[in-house]
Tab-separated table of N, CA and C and ligand atoms in Angstrom:
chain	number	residue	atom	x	y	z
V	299	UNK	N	0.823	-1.198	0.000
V	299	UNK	CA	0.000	0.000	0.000
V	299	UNK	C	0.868	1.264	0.000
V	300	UNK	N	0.417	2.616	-0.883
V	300	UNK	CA	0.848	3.628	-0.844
V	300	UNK	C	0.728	4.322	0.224
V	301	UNK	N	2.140	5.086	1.183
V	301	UNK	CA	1.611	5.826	2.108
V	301	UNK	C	2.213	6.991	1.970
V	302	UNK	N	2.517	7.664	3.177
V	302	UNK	CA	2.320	9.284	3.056
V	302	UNK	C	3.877	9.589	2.218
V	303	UNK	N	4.352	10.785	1.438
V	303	UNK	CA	5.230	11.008	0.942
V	303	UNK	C	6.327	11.033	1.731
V	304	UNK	N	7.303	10.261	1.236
V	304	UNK	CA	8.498	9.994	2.147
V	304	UNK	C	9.272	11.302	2.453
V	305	UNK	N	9.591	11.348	1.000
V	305	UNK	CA	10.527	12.688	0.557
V	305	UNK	C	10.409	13.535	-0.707
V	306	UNK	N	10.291	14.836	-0.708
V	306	UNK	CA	11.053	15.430	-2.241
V	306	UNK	C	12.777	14.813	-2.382
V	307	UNK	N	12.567	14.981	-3.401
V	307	UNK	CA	14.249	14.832	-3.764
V	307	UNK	C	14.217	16.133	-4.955
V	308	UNK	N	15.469	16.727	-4.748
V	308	UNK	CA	16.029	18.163	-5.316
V	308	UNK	C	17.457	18.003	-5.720
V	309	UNK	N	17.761	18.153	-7.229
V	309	UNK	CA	18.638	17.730	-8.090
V	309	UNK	C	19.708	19.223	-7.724
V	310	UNK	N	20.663	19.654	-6.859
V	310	UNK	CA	21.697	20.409	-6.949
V	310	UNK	C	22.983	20.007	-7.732
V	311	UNK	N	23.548	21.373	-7.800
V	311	UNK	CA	24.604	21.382	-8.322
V	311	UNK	C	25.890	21.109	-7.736
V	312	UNK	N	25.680	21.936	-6.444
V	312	UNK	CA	26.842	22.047	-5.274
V	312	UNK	C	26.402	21.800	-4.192
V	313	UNK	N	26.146	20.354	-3.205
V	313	UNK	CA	25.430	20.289	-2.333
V	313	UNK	C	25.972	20.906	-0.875
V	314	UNK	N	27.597	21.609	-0.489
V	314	UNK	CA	27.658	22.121	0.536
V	314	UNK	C	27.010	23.659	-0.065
V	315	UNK	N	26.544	24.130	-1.244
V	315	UNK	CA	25.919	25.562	-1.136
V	315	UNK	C	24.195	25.435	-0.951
V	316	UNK	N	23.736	24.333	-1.367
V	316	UNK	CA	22.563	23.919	-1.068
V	316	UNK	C	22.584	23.818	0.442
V	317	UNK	N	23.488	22.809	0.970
V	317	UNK	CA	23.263	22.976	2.395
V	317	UNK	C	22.893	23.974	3.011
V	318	UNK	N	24.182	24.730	2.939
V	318	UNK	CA	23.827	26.091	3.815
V	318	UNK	C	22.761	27.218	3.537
V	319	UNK	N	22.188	26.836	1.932
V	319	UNK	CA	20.789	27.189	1.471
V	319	UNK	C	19.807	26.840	2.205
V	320	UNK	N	19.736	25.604	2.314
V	320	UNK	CA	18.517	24.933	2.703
V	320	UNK	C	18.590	24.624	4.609
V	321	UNK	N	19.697	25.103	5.406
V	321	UNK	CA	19.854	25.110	6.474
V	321	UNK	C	19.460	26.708	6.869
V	322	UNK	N	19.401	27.930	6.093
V	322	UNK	CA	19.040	28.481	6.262
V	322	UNK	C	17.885	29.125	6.199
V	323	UNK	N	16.514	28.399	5.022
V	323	UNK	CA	15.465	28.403	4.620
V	323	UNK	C	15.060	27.717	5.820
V	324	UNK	N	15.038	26.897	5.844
V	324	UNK	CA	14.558	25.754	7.138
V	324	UNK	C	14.805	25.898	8.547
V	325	UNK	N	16.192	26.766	8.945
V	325	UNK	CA	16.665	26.778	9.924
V	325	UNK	C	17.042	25.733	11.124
V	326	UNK	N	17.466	25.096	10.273
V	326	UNK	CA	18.053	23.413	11.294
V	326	UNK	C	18.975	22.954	9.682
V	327	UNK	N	20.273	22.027	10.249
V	327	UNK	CA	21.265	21.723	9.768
V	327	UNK	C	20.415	20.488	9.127
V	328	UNK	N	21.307	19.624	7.881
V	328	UNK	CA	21.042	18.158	7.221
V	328	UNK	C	20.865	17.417	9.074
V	329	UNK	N	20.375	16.495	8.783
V	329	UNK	CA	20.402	15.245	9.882
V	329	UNK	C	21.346	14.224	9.348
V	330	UNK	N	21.464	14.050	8.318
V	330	UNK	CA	22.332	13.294	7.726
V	330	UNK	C	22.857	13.800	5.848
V	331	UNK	N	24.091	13.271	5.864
V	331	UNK	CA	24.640	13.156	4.559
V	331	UNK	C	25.215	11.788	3.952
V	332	UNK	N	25.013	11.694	2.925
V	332	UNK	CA	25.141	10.226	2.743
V	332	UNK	C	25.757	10.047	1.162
V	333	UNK	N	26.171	9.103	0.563
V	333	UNK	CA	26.815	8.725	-0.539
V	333	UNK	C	26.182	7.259	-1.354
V	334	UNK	N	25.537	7.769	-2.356
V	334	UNK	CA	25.280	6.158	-2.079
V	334	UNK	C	25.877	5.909	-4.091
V	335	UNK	N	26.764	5.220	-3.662
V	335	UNK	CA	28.070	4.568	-4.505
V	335	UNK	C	26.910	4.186	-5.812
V	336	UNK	N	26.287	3.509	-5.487
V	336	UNK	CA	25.576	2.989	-7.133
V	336	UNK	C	24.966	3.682	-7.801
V	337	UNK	N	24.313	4.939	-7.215
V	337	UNK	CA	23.391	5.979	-7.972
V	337	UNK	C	24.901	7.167	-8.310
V	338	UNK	N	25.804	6.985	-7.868
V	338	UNK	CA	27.045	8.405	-7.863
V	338	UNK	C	26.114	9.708	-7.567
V	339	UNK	N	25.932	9.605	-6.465
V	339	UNK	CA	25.250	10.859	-5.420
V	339	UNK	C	25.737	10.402	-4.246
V	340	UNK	N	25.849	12.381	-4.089
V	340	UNK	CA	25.667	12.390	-2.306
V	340	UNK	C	24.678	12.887	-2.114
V	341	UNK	N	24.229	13.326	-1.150
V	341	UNK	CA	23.012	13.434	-0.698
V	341	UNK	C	22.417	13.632	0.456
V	342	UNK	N	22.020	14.487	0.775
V	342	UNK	CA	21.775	15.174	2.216
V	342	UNK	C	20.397	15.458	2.795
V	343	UNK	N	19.997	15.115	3.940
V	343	UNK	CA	18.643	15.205	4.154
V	343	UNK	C	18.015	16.229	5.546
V	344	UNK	N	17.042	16.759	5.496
V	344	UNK	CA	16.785	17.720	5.736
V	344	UNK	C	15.226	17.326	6.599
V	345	UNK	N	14.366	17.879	7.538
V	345	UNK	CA	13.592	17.725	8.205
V	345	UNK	C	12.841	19.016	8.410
V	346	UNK	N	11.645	19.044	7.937
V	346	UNK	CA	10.461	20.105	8.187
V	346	UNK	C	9.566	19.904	8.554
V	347	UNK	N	9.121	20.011	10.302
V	347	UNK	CA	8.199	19.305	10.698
V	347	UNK	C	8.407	17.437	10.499
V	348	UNK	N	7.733	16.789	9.818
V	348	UNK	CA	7.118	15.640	9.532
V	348	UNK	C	7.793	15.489	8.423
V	349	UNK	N	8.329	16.628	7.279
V	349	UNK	CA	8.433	16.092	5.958
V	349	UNK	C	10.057	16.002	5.749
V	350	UNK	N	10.461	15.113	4.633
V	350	UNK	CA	11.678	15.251	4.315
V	350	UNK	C	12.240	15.802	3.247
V	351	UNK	N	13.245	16.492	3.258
V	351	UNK	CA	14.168	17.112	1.759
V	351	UNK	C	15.079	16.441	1.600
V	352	UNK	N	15.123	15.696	0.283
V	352	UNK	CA	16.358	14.718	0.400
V	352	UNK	C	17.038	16.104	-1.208
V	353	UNK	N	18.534	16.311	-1.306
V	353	UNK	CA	19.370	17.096	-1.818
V	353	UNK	C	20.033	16.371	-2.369
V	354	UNK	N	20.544	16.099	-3.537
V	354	UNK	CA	21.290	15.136	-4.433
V	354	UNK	C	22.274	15.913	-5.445
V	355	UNK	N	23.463	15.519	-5.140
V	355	UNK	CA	24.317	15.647	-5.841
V	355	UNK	C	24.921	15.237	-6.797
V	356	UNK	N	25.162	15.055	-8.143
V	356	UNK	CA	26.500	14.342	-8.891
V	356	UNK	C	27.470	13.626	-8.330
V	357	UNK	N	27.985	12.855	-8.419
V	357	UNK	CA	29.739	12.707	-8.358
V	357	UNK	C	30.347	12.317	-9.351
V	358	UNK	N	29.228	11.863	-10.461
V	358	UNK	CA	30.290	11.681	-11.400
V	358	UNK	C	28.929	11.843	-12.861
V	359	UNK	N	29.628	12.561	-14.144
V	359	UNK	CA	28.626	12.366	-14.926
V	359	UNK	C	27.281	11.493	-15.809
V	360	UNK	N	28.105	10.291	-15.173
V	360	UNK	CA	27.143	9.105	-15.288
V	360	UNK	C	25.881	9.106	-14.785
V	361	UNK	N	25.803	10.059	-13.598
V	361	UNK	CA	25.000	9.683	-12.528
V	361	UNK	C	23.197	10.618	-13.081
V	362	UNK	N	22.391	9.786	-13.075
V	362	UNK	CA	21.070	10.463	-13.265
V	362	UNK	C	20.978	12.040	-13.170
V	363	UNK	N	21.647	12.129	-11.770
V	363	UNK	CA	21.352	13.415	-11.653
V	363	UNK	C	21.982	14.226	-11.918
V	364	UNK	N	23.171	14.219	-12.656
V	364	UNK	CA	23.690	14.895	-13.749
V	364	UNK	C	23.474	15.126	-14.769
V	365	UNK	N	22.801	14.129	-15.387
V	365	UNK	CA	21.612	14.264	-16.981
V	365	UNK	C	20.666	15.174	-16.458
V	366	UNK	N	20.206	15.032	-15.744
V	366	UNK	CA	19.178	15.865	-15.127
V	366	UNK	C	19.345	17.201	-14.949
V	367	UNK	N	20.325	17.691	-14.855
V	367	UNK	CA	20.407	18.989	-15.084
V	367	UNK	C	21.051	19.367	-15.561
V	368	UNK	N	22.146	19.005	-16.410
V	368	UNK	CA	21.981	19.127	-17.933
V	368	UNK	C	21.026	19.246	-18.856
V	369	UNK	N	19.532	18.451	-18.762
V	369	UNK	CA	18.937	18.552	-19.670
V	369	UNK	C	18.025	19.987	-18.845
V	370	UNK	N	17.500	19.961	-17.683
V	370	UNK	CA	16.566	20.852	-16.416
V	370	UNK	C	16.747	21.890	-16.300
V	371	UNK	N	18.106	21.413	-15.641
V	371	UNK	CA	18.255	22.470	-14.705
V	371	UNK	C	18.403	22.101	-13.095
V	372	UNK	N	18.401	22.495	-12.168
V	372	UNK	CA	18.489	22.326	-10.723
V	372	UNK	C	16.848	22.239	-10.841
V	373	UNK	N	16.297	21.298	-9.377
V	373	UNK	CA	15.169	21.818	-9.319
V	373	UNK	C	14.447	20.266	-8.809
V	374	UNK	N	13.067	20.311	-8.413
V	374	UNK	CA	12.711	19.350	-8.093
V	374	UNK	C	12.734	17.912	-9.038
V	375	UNK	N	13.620	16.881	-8.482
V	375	UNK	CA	14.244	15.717	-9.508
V	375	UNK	C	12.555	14.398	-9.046
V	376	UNK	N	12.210	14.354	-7.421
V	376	UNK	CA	11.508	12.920	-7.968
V	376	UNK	C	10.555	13.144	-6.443
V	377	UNK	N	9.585	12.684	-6.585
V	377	UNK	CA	8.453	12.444	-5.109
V	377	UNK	C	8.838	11.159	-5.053
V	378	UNK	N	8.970	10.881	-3.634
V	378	UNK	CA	9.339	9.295	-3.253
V	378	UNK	C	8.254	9.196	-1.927
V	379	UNK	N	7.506	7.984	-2.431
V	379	UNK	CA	6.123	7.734	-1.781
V	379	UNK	C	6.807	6.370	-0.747
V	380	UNK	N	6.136	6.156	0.516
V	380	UNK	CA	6.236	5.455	1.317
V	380	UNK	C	5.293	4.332	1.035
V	381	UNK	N	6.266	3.278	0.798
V	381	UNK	CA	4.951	1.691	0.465
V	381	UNK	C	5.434	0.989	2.061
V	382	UNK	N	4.485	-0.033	1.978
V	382	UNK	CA	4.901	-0.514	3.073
V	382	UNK	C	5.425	-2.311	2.646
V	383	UNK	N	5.017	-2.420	1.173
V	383	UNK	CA	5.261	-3.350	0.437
V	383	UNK	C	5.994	-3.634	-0.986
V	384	UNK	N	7.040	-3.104	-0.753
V	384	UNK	CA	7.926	-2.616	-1.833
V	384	UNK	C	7.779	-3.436	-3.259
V	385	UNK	N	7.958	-4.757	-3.265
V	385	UNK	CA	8.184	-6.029	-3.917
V	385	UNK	C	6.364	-6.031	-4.652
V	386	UNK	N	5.599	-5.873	-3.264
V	386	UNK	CA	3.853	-6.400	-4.442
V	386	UNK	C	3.744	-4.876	-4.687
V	387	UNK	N	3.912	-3.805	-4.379
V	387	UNK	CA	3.448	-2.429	-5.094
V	387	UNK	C	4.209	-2.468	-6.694
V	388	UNK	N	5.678	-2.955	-6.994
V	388	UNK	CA	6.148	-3.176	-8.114
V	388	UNK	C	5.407	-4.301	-8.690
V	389	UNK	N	4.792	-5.151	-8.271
V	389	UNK	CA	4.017	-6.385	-9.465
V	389	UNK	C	2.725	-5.781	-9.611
V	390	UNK	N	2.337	-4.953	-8.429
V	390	UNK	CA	0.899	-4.152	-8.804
V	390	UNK	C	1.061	-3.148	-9.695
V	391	UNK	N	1.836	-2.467	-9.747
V	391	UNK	CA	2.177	-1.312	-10.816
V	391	UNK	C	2.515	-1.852	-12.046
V	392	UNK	N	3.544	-3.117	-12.163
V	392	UNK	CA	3.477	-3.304	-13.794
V	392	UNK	C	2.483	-3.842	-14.325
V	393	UNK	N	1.465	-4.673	-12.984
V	393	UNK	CA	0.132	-5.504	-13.525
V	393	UNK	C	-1.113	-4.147	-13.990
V	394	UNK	N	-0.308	-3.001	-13.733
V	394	UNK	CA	-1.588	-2.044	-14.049
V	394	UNK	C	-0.683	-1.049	-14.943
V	395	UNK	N	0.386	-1.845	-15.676
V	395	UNK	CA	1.041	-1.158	-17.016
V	395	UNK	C	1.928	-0.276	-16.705
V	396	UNK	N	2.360	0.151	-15.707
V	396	UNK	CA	3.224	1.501	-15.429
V	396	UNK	C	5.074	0.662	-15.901
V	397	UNK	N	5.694	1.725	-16.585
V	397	UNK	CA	6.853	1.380	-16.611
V	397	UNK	C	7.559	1.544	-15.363
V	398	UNK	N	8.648	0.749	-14.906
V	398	UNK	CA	9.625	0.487	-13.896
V	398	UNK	C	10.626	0.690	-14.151
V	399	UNK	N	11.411	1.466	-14.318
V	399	UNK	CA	13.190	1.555	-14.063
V	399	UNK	C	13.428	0.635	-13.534
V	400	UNK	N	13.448	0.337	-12.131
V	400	UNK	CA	14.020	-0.710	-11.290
V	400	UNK	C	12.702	-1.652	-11.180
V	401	UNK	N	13.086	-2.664	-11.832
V	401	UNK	CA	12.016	-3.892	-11.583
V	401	UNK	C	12.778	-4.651	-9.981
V	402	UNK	N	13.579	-4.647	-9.755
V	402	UNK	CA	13.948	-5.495	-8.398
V	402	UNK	C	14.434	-4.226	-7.569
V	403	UNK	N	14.144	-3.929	-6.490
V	403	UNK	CA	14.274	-2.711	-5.270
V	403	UNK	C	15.664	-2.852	-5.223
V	404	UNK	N	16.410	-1.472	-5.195
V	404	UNK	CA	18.482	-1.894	-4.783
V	404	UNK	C	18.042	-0.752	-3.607
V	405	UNK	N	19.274	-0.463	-3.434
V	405	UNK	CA	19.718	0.385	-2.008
V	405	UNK	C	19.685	1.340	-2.461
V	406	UNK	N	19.564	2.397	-1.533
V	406	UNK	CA	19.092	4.043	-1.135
V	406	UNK	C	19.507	4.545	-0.491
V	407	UNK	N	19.081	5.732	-0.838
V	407	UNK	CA	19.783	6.051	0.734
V	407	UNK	C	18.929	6.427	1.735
V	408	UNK	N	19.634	6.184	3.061
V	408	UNK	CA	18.832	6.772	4.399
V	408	UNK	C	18.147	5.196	4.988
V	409	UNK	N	18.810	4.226	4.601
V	409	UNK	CA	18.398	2.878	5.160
V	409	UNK	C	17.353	2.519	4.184
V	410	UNK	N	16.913	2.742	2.733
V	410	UNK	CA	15.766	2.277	2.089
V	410	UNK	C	15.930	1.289	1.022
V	411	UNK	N	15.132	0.302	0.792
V	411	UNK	CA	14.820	-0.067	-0.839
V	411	UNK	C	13.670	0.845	-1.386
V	412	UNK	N	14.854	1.142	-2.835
V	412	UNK	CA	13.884	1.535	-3.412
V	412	UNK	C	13.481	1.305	-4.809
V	413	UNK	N	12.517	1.992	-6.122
V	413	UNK	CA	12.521	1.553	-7.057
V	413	UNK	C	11.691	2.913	-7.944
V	414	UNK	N	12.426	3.325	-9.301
V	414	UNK	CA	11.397	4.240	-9.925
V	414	UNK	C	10.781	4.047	-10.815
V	415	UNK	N	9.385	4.936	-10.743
V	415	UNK	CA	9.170	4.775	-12.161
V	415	UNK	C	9.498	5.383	-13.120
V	416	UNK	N	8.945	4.990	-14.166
V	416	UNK	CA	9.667	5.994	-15.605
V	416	UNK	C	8.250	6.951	-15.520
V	417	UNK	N	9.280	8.236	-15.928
V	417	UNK	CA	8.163	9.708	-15.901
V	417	UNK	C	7.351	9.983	-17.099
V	418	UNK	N	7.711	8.893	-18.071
V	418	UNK	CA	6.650	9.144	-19.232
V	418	UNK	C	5.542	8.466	-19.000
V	419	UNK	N	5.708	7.470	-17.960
V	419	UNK	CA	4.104	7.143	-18.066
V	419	UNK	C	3.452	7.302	-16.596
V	420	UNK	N	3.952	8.463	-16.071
V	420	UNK	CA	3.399	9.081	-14.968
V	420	UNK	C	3.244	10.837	-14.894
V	421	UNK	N	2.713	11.418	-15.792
V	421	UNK	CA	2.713	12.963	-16.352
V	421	UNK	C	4.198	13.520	-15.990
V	422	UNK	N	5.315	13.169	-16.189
V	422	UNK	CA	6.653	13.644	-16.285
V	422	UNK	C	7.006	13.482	-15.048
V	423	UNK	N	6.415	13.030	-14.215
V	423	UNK	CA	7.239	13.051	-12.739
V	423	UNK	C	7.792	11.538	-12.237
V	424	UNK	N	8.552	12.294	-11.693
V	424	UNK	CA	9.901	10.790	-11.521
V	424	UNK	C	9.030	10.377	-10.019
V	425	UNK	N	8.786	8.928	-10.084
V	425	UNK	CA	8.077	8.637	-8.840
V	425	UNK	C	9.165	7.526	-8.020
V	426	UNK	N	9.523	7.857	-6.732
V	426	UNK	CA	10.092	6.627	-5.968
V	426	UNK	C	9.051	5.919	-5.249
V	427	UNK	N	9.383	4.469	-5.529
V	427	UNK	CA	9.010	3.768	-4.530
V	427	UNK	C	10.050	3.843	-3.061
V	428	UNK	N	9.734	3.574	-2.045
V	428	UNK	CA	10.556	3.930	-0.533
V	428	UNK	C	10.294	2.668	0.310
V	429	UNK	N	11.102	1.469	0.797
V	429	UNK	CA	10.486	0.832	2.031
V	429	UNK	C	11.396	0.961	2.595
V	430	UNK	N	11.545	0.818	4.305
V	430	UNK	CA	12.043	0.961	5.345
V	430	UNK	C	12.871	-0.413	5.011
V	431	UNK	N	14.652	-0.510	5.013
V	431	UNK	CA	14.711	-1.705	5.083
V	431	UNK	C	14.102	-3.044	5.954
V	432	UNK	N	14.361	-4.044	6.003
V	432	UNK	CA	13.914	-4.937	6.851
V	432	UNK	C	14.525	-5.083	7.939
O	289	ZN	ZN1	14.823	9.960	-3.097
């Protein structure tokens, strides 16, 4: 089942100028920064109230989120929704036609599996799936 939105995720350029951007919009520091080797992002997360800002960086041009703003620009990259069933929300979504980037959940960051969809067949928006690891 779909639950409440995990996180925005926000495609930067320079994530210590975002930091101190977004530590000052918000007024409280990241809670965490993180790297996660297979996507080539770092990535920093942020707390408002209840909600989360996850901040994503490049590290190397390969990495999504470097196409991404190359082609964009900076700017909001993906909504990542909280399932509580990572594995049947992906057989429910392709059984109801949606394309999958990640057909099998890999690692995330902030302790998650996760999985996206493709934004053409969701009105252009990049959707994460999110579960709490096990
Ligand atoms: Zn995310």
């Amino acid at each position: 089942m779909f639950g409440k939105i995990e996180h925005l995720g926000i495609a930067v350029k320079d994530l210590e100028q975002s930091n101190t951007l977004f530590t000052k919009l918000l007024g409280r520091p990241p809670y965490k920064q993180e790297a996660v080797e297979s996507e080539h992002v770092i990535t920093s997360f942020f707390l408002s109230g209840e909600n989360k800002i996850e901040l994503l960086q490049a590290t190397s041009p390969e990495s999504a989120i470097a196409k991404y703003i190359e082609k964009k620009g900076e700017g909001i990259h993906h909504i990542a929704f909280d399932v509580s069933d990572i594995y049947a929300e992906i057989e429910r979504l392709k059984a109801e036609g949606f394309h999958l980037i990640n057909e099998t959940p890999k690692s995330g960051a902030d302790n998650k599996l996760i999985a996206f969809l493709h934004p053409k067949g969701t009105n252009g928006v990049l959707i994460e799936l999110c579960m709490e690891k096990p």
